Amino acid sequence: MDRNAKLEILADAAKYDASCASSGAKSTRKDSRLGSTEGMGICHSYTPDGRCVSLLKILLTNYCIYDCQYCVNRVTSDTPRARFTPQEVVQLTLDFYRRNYIEGLFLSSGIIVNSDYTMEQLIHVARTLREEHGFGGYIHLKTIPAAADELIEEAGLWADRLSVNIELPTESDLKKLAPEKKKPTITGAMSHIRQRRDEIQSDRKAGFKAPRFAPAGQSTQMIVGATDTPDAGILRTASELYGDHRLRRVYYSAFSPIPHADARLPGLAPPLMREHRLYQADWLMRFYGFNVDEIVDDAQPDLSLEHDPKMAWALRHREFFPVDLNTAPREAILRVPGIGTRNVTRILKMRRWKRIRIEDLKKLRVVMKKTSPFVLADGHNPGLKDLERLDLGRKVQTKHRQLTLFDAAGSALTGEV
Ligand code: SF4
């Protein structure tokens, strides 16, 4: 099979991994000839300094000895297979890089022979790029579950980011759909990466010349909707991963039905809005000071599809409002629906030299329909009279439209919730 045919199979197979922020859009405009968003090859990711980089996103191979039921590459699937040699991946990366198509590589793989062998092949690519070709671009390597600690340590020396996919939110979900994968093995690898990063950081602080180790941190992916675990289970796992392993990002990926799927899997993908709401809830936990039990609880284990999670919280906690924009602390303003982190900072700056008025919010392009029932500002705010209305939820509901994955990624990036 020639290199292009392999590229077609292995770049397409990589699209199911959501760990690159903007990959995997579901459709391209009808009849377009330029600007395809589907299928293969180049995705975008964000470096620690906030730069967006284009990455060649491929699998080394889509052969796999595991039988994860949600995955098109599982051993029992009849999908067309292909395998690159490490040298071919190195050459492709260099070719794309020299033509200025990409700034780095995102490399994952099905498991062949065993976890260690597969991990060695991925490391081989990264090491060759760095050592033999002096490649300074961004490298994101997927670590293989159950690979030896020494291999993960070596991977971190060549890669900017490592990811260990948790795949499903609970241990029983894994047992049901990916019996070869064990949660303690996955979280064990995450904790090893975290420890190694901590050691290197403290060596550096102490003035030693320690090597770089996955400087862009680690991320993971969780598939949503392959089992009936509610959003509460998904967000609790995410919160645990952020807390215990200091992950940079958890990516939520709506389950996409695959050909000849097992009867235990749903026949339909969950609504994309669910994935979008999970990204919004994730931002509330990371940047808005919410803890997971404020966003979901056992009485309401799923996020509302009608309202974003901050609005849903505000509607349940009217006693917290109105928030006075001229006196309230940052933490309280962060809880006002429709005011994102950047606007909170702008409001706090502005109020050092003037009283905040409703007109100022309009200038900041705050969505007044969402915000005005919940804030006190200088001067008259007619929206405030709605705070106690029983039908406030309906009034503040934004018009439903079908989302694309780009919406989810955009919201995840701006954090405007
Ligand atoms: S180990 Fe990865 S590639 Fe293999 S079947 Fe499971 S999810 Fe798919």
Tab-separated table of C-alpha atoms and ligand atoms in Angstrom, residues 64 66 68 70-71 73-74 110-111 167 181, ligand 1:
chain	number	residue	atom	x	y	z
A	64	CYS	CA	-5.298	-3.178	17.546
A	66	TYR	CA	-7.846	-4.710	22.150
A	68	CYS	CA	-12.983	-1.661	23.050
A	70	TYR	CA	-16.905	1.936	21.084
A	71	CYS	CA	-13.846	1.988	18.811
A	73	ASN	CA	-10.233	0.055	15.324
A	74	ARG	CA	-11.061	-2.742	17.778
A	110	GLY	CA	-3.758	1.083	18.079
A	111	ILE	CA	-2.015	-1.477	20.280
A	167	GLU	CA	-12.015	6.827	27.634
A	181	LYS	CA	-8.541	-1.284	30.147
B	1	SF4	S1	-7.008	0.309	22.634
B	1	SF4	FE1	-7.465	2.215	21.571
B	1	SF4	S2	-7.327	1.717	19.392
B	1	SF4	FE2	-7.451	-0.232	20.501
B	1	SF4	S3	-9.625	-0.750	20.480
B	1	SF4	FE3	-9.223	0.345	22.397
B	1	SF4	S4	-9.659	2.519	21.932
B	1	SF4	FE4	-9.442	1.430	19.973
